[in-house]
Coordinates of C-alpha atoms in Angstrom, one line a residue:
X484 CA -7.4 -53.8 4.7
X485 CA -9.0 -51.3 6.4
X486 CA -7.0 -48.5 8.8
X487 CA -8.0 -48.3 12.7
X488 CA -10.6 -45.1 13.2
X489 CA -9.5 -42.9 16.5
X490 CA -12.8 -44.8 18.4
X491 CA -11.2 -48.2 17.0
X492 CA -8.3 -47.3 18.3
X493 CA -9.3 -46.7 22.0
X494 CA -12.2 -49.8 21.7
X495 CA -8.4 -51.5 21.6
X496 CA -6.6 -49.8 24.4
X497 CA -9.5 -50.4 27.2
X498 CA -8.4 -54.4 27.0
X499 CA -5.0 -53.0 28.0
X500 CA -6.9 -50.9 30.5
X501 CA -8.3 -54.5 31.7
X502 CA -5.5 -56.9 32.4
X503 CA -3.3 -54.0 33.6
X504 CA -5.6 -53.2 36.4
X505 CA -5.4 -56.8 37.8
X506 CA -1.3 -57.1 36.9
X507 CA -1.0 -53.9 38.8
X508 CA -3.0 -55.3 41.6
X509 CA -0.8 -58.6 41.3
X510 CA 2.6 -56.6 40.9
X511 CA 1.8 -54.2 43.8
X512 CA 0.1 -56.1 46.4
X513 CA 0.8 -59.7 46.2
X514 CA 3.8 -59.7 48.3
X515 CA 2.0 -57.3 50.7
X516 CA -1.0 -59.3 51.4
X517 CA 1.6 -63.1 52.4
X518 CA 4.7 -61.2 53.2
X519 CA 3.2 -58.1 55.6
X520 CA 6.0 -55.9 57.0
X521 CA 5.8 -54.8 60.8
X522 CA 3.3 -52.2 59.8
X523 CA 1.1 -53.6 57.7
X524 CA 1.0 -56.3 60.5
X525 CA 0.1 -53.0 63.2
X526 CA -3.1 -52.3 60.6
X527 CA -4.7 -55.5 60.8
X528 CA -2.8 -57.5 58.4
X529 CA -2.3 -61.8 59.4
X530 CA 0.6 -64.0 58.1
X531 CA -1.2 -66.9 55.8
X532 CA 2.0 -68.4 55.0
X533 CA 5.4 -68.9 56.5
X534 CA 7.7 -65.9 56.1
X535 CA 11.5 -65.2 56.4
X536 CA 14.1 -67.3 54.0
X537 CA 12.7 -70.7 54.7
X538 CA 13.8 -72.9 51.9
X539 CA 17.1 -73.6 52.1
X540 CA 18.1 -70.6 54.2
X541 CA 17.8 -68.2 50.9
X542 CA 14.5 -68.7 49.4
X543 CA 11.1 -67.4 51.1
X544 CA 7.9 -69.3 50.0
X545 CA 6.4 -66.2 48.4
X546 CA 8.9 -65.9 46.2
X547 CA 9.4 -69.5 45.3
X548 CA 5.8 -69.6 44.1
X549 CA 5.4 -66.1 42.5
X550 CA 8.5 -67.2 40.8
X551 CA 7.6 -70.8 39.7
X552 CA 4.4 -69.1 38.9
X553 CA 5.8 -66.9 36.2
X554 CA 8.2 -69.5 34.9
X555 CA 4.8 -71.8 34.4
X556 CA 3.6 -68.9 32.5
X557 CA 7.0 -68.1 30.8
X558 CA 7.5 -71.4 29.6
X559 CA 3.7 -71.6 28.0
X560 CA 4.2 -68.2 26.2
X561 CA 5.6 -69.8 23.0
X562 CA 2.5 -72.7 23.1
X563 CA 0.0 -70.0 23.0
X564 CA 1.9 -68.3 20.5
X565 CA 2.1 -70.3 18.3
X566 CA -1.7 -71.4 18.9
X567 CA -2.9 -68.6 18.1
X568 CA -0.6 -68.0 14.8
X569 CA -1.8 -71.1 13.7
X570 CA -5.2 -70.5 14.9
X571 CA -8.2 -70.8 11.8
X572 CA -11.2 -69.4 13.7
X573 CA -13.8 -67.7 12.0
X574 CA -13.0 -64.8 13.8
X575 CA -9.2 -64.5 13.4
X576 CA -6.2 -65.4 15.0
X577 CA -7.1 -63.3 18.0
X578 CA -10.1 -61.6 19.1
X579 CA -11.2 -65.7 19.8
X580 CA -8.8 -65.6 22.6
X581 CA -9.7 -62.3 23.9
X582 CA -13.4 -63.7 24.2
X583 CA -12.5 -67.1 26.2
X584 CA -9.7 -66.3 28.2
X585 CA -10.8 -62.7 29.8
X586 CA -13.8 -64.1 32.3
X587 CA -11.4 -66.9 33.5
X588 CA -8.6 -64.4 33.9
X589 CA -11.0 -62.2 35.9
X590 CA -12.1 -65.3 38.5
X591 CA -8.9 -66.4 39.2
X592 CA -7.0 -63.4 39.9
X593 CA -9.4 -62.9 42.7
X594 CA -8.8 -66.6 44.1
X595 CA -5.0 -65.8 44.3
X596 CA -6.2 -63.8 47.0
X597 CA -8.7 -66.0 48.7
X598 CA -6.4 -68.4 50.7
X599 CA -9.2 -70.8 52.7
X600 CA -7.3 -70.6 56.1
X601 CA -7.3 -67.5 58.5
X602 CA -4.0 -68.5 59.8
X603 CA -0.5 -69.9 58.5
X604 CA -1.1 -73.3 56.7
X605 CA 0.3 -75.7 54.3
X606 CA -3.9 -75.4 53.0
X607 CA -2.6 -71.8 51.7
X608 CA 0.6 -72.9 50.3
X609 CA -0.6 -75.2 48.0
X610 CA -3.8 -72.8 47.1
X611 CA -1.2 -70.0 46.6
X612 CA 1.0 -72.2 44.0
X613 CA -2.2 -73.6 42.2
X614 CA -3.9 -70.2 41.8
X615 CA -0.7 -68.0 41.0
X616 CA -0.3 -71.0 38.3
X617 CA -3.5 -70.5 37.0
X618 CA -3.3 -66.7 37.2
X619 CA -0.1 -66.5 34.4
X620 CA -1.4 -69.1 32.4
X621 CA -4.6 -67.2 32.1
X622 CA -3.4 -64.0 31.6
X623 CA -0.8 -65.1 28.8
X624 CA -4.1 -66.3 26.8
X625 CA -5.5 -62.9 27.3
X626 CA -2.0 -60.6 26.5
X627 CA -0.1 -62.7 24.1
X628 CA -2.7 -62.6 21.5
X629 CA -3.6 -58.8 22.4
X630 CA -0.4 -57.3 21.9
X631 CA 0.0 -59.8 18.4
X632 CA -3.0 -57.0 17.3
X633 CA -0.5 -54.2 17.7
X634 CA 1.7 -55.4 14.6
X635 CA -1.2 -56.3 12.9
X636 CA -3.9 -53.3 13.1
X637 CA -1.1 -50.5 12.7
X638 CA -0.4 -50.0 8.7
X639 CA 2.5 -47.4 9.0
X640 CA 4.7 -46.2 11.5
X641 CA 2.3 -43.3 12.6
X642 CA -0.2 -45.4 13.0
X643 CA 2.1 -47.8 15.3
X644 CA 3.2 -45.0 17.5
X645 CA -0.7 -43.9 17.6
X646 CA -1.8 -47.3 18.5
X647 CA 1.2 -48.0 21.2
X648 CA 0.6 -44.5 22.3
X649 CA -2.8 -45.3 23.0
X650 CA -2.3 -48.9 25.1
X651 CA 0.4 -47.1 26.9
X652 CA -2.0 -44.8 28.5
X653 CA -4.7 -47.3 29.4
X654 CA -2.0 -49.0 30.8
X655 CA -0.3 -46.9 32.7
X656 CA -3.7 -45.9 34.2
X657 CA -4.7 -49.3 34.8
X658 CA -1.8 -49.9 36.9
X659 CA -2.4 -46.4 39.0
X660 CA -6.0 -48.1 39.6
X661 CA -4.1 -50.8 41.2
X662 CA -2.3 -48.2 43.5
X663 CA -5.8 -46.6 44.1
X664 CA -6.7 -49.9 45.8
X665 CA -5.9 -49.1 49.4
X666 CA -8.4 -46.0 49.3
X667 CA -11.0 -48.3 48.3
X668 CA -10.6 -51.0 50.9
X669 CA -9.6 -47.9 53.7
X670 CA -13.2 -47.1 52.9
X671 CA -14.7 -50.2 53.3
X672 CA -12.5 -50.6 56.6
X673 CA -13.5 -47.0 58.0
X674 CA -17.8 -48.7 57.7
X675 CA -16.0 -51.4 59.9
X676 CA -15.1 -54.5 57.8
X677 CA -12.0 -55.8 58.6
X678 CA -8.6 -55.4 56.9
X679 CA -8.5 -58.5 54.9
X680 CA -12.2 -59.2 53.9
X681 CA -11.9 -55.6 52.9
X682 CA -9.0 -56.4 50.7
X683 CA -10.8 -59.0 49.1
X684 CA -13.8 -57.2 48.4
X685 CA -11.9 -54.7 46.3
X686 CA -10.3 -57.1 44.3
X687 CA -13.5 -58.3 43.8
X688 CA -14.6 -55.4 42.0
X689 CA -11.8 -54.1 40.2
X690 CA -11.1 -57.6 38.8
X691 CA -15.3 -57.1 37.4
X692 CA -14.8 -54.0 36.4
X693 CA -11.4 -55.1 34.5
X694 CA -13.1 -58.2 32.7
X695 CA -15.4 -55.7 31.8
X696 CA -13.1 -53.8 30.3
X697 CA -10.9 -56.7 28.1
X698 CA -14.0 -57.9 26.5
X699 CA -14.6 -54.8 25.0
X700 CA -12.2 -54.9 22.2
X701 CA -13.2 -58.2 22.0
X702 CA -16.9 -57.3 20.8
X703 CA -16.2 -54.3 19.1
X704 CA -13.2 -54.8 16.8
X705 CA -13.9 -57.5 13.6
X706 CA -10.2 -59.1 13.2
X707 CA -10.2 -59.9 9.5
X708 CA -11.3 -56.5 8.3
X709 CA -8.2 -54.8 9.6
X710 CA -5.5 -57.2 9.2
X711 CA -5.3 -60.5 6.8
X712 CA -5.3 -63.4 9.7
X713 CA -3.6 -65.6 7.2
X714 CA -2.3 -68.6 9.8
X715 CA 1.2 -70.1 9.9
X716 CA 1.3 -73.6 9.2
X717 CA 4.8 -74.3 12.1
X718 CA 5.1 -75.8 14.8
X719 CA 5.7 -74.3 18.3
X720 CA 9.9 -75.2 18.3
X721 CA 9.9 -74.1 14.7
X722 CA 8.5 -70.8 14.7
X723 CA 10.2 -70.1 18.2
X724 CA 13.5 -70.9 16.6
X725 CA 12.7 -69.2 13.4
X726 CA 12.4 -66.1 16.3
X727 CA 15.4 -66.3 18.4
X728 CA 17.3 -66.4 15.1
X729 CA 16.7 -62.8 14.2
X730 CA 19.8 -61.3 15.9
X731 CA 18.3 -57.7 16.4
X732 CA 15.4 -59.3 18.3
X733 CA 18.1 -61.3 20.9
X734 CA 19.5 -58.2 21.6
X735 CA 16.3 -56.7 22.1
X736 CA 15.3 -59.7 24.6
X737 CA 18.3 -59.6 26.6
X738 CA 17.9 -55.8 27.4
X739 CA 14.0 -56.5 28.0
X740 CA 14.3 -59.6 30.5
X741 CA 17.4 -56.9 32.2
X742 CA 14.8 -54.5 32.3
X743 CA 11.5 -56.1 34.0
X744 CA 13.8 -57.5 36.3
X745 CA 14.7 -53.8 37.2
X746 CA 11.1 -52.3 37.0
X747 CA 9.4 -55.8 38.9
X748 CA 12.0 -54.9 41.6
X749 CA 10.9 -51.5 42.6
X750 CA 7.5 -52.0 41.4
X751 CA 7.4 -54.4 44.5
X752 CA 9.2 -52.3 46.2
X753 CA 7.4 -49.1 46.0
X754 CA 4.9 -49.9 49.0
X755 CA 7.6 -51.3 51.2
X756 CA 10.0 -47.7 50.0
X757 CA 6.9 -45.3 51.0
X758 CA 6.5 -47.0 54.3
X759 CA 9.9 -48.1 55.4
X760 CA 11.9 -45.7 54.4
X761 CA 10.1 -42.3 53.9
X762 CA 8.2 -43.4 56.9
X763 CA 4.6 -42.4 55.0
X764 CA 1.2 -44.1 55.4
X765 CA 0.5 -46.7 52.8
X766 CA -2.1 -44.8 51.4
X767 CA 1.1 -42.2 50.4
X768 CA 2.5 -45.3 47.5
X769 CA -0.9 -44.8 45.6
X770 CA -0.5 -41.0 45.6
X771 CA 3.2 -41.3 44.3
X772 CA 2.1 -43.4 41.8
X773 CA -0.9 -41.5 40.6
X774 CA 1.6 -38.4 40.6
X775 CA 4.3 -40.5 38.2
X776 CA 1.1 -41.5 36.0
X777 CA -0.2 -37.9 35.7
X778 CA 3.3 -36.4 35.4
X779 CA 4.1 -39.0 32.7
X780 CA 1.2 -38.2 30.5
X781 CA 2.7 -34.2 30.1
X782 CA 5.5 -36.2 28.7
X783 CA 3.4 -38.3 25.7
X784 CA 3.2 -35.7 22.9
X785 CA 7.2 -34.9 23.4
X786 CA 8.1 -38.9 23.4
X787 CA 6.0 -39.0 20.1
X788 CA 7.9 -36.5 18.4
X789 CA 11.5 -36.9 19.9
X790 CA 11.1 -40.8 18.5
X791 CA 10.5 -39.5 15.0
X792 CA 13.1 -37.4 15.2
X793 CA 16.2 -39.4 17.2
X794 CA 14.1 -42.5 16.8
X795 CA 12.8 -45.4 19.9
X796 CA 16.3 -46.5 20.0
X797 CA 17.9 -43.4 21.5
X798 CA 14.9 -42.3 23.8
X799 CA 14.9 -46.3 25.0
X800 CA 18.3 -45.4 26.2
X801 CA 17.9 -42.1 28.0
X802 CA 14.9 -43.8 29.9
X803 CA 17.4 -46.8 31.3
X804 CA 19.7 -43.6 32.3
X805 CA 16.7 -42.4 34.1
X806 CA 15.3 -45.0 35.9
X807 CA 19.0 -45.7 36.9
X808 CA 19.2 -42.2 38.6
X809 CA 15.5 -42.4 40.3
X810 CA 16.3 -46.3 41.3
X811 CA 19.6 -44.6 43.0
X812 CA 18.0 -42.1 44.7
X813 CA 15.1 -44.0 46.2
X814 CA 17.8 -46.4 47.6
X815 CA 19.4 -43.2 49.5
X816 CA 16.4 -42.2 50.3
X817 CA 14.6 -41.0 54.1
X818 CA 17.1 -39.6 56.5
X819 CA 20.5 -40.4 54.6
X820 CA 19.5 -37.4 52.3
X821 CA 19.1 -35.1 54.6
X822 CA 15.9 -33.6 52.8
X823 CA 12.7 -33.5 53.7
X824 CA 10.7 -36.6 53.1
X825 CA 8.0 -34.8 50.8
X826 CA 10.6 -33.3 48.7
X827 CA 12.1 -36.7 48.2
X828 CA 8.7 -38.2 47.6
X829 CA 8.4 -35.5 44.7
X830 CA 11.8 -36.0 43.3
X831 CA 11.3 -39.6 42.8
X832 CA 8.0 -38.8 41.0
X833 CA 9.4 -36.3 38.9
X834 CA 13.3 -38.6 38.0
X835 CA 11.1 -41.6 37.1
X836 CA 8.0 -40.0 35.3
X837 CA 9.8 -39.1 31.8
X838 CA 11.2 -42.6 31.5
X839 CA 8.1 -44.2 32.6
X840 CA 6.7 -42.4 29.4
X841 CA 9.4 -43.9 26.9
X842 CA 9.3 -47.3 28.3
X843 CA 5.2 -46.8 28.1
X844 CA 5.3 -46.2 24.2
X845 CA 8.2 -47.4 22.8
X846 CA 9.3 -50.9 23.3
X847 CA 6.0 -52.0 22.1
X848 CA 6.3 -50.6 19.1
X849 CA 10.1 -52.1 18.8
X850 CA 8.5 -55.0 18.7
X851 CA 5.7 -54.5 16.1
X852 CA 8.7 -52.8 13.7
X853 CA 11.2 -56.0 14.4
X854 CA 8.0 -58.5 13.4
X855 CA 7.1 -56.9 10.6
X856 CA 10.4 -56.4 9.2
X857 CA 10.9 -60.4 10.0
X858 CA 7.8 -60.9 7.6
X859 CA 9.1 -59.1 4.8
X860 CA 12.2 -61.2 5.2
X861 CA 10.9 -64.6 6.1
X862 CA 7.4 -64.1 4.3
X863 CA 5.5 -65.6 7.6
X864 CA 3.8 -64.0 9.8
X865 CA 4.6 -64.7 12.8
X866 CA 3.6 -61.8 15.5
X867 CA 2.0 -63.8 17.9
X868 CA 5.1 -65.7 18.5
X869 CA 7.2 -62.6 18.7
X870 CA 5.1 -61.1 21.4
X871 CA 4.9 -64.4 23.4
X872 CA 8.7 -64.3 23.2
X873 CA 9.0 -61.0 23.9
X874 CA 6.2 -61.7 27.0
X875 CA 8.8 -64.9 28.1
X876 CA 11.6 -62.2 28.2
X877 CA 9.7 -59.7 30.6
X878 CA 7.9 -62.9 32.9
X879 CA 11.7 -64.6 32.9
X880 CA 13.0 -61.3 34.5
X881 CA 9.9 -60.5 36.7
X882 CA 10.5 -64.2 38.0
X883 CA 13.8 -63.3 38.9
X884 CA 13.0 -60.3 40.4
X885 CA 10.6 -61.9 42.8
X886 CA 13.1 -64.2 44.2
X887 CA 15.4 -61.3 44.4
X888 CA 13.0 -59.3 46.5
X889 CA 12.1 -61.5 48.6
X890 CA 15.5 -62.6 49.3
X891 CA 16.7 -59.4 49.7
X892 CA 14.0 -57.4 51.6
X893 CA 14.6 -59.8 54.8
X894 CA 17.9 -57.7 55.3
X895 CA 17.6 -56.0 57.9
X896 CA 14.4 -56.0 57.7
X897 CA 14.0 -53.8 61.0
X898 CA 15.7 -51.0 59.8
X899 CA 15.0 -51.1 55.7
X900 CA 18.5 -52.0 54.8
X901 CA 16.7 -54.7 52.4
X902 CA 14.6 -52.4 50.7
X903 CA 17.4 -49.9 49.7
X904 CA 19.5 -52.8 48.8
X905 CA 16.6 -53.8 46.4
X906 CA 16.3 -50.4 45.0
X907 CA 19.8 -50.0 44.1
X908 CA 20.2 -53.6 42.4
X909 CA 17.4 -52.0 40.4
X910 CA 19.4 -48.8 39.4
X911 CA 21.8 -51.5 38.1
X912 CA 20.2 -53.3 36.2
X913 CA 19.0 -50.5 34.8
X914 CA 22.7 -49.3 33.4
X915 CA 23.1 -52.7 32.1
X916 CA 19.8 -52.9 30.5
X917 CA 20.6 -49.3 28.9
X918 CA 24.2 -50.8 27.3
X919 CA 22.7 -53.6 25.9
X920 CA 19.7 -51.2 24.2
X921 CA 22.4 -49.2 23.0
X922 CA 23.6 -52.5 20.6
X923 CA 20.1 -53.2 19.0
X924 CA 20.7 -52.1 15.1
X925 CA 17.4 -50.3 14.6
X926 CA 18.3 -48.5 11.4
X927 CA 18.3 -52.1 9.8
X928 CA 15.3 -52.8 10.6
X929 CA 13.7 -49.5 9.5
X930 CA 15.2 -49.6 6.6
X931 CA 13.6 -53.0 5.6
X932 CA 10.2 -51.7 6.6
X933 CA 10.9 -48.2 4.5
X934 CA 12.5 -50.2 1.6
X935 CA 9.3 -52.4 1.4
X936 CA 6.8 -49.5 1.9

């Protein structure tokens, strides 16, 4: 088999690029654009839904939907698995899915955000709940494959951290262009459109420009001559309980679904914490977040080396320790600190950016090292099932996190005592997610790979 050129290697990384541009846009503004806060509502923006803990007196709609949405998609992870394991295409296992799946991811992200009524409706409800549906399964036909190629492209460890490295950045930039989003439509708004046709617009075109982007690798990189494709003959139960039987992979799902439901929480969070509580202009979250991108990047080369050196393991760690201390401090954050709001706003960028950097490269390439030592010990292939498990984990904790959020923000919603009770669950989970990491035996699974090498 063949080994990944440099170019190769990037023609992979822009479909990361792609789908994180509209996840970011999906993870950052969703809740914004039903659930506006008091000043989003001052700029223009409309209520298209019912808002405030209407189901039952705990639940908001929002987050039932955006919930049920990713349990939808959670729950068909496995299927397309194990599709595209089995799959026999003359193309591989796959690049086919990368070809079909990316225009149709593309469409309907932007009709999650094209709710027919101008005004609160049942109509929009039941549009929201189809469309958000549609949304996950789309983009687990797109990412589940995708991230399959990581184990299967990389034939070494270097070349593993080299690849991860490399979908890490396009990522991480791909989810600052979703920050960059309220520039774009402030721009559109300042020729006099208003606020939410201007919205829609830009999602309009960074959802093009993002299809654009995840049908590159599918055009320019020829499966079979980097990896062998061979297809596994199980079934979807089989080859998901032939998964969840590899003990260092539960451990390293139970940390993961602990995690997302962390990061989804002040991911969603981070627009409401700029304008709430450090009393900024919207416009202020996309700058923070550019900042923790660009800050983050310095950090690449030293998370490279530290991992060969202490290995992903211990780095994974000291990231949950410093997420916990940034997810802490943002939850003080604004006047209870007594420091000036700008100096917060650059403490938070500079707490979170080196653990944004670890969690960027490294858990991705945990899961390429406990697939492929799971082949050696099994003889099956069976990446595309470990990802989509691995992809269950992280939707099953974003899912919680939006009910959480949505839940919790209402507290006091005059006064932001939701949003810092939202960041500080965060810091929580974070700990946890950290003592769970520390139990994952990587130097077994290391040793399999080096043994068989």
């Amino acid at each position: 088999m063949k080994s990944l050129s440099k170019g190769k290697m990037w023609c992979y990384a822009i479909g990361q690029l792609g789908w994180s541009i509209i996840s970011g846009l999906i993870g950052s503004w969703l809740v914004y654009f039903y659930q506006p806060d008091m000043s989003a509502k001052a700029e223009g923006m409309i209520s298209l839904i019912p808002e405030g803990r209407v189901i039952f007196g705990v639940l908001t709609i929002i987050g039932l939907i955006t919930a049920g949405g990713r349990l939808f998609d959670a729950i068909t992870d496995p299927l397309v698995g194990n599709w595209s394991d089995n799959c026999k295409h003359k193309d591989g296992r796959r690049i086919p899915f990368l070809k079909f799946s990316a225009i149709p991811l593309g469409l309907v992200f932007v009709l999650v955000f094209c709710a027919p009524v101008n005004h609160i409706s049942g109509i929009n409800i039941a549009w929201l709940f189809v469309f958000v549906a549609a949304y996950y399964f789309a983009i687990t036909c797109y990412c589940t494959p995708y991230t399959s190629l990581l184990a299967e492209l990389s034939h070494s460890q270097e070349e593993k951290m080299q690849l991860s490295t490399c979908i890490s950045l396009t990522f991480i930039v791909g989810t600052a262009i979703g920050y960059v989003a309220p520039i774009i439509w402030g721009g559109f708004i300042g020729g006099g459109m208003s606020r939410i046709p201007a919205m829609r617009l830009t999602f309009i075109i960074l959802s093009i420009l993002a299809t654009i982007f995840m049908l590159v690798p599918a055009f320019t990189i020829k499966e079979k001559e980097y990896c062998e494709s061979k297809p596994s003959e199980s079934t979807m139960l089989a080859s998901l309980g032939k998964t969840f039987k590899n003990k260092d992979f539960r451990v390293f799902v139970i940390q993961d679904i602990i995690y997302f439901l962390g990061l989804t929480l002040f991911q969603t969070g981070l627009p409401f914490f700029v304008t709430s509580l450090l009393k900024f202009d919207e416009s202020m979250s996309t700058i923070m977040f550019v900042g923790l991108t660009a800050v983050s990047l310095l950090f690449y080369p030293f998370v490279t080396k530290l991992s060969k050196r202490f290995g992903k393991k211990i780095l994974i760690v000291c990231a949950f320790v410093g997420f916990f201390i940034t997810f802490i401090f943002t939850g003080f954050s604004g006047p209870y600190l007594g420091l000036n709001i700008y100096v917060q706003a650059v403490l938070i960028v500079l707490l979170g950016s080196f653990p944004m950097a670890i969690f960027g490269i490294c858990p991705q390439a945990v899961v390429a090292d406990i697939a492929q030592s799971d082949e050696i010990e099994t003889g099956e292939n069976r990446s595309g099932m470990f990802y989509a498990a691995r992809t269950f984990a992280m939707k099953f904790g974003q899912s919680a996190a939006m009910l959480l959020f949505t839940s919790l923000a209402t507290i006091g919603a005059a006064n932001g005592t939701g949003y810092r009770i939202v960041a500080i669950v965060a810091g929580i989970c974070c700990a946890i997610g950290g003592i769970f990491m520390w139990l994952f035996n990587e130097k077994r699974i290391l040793e399999i790979i080096n043994k068989e090498n």
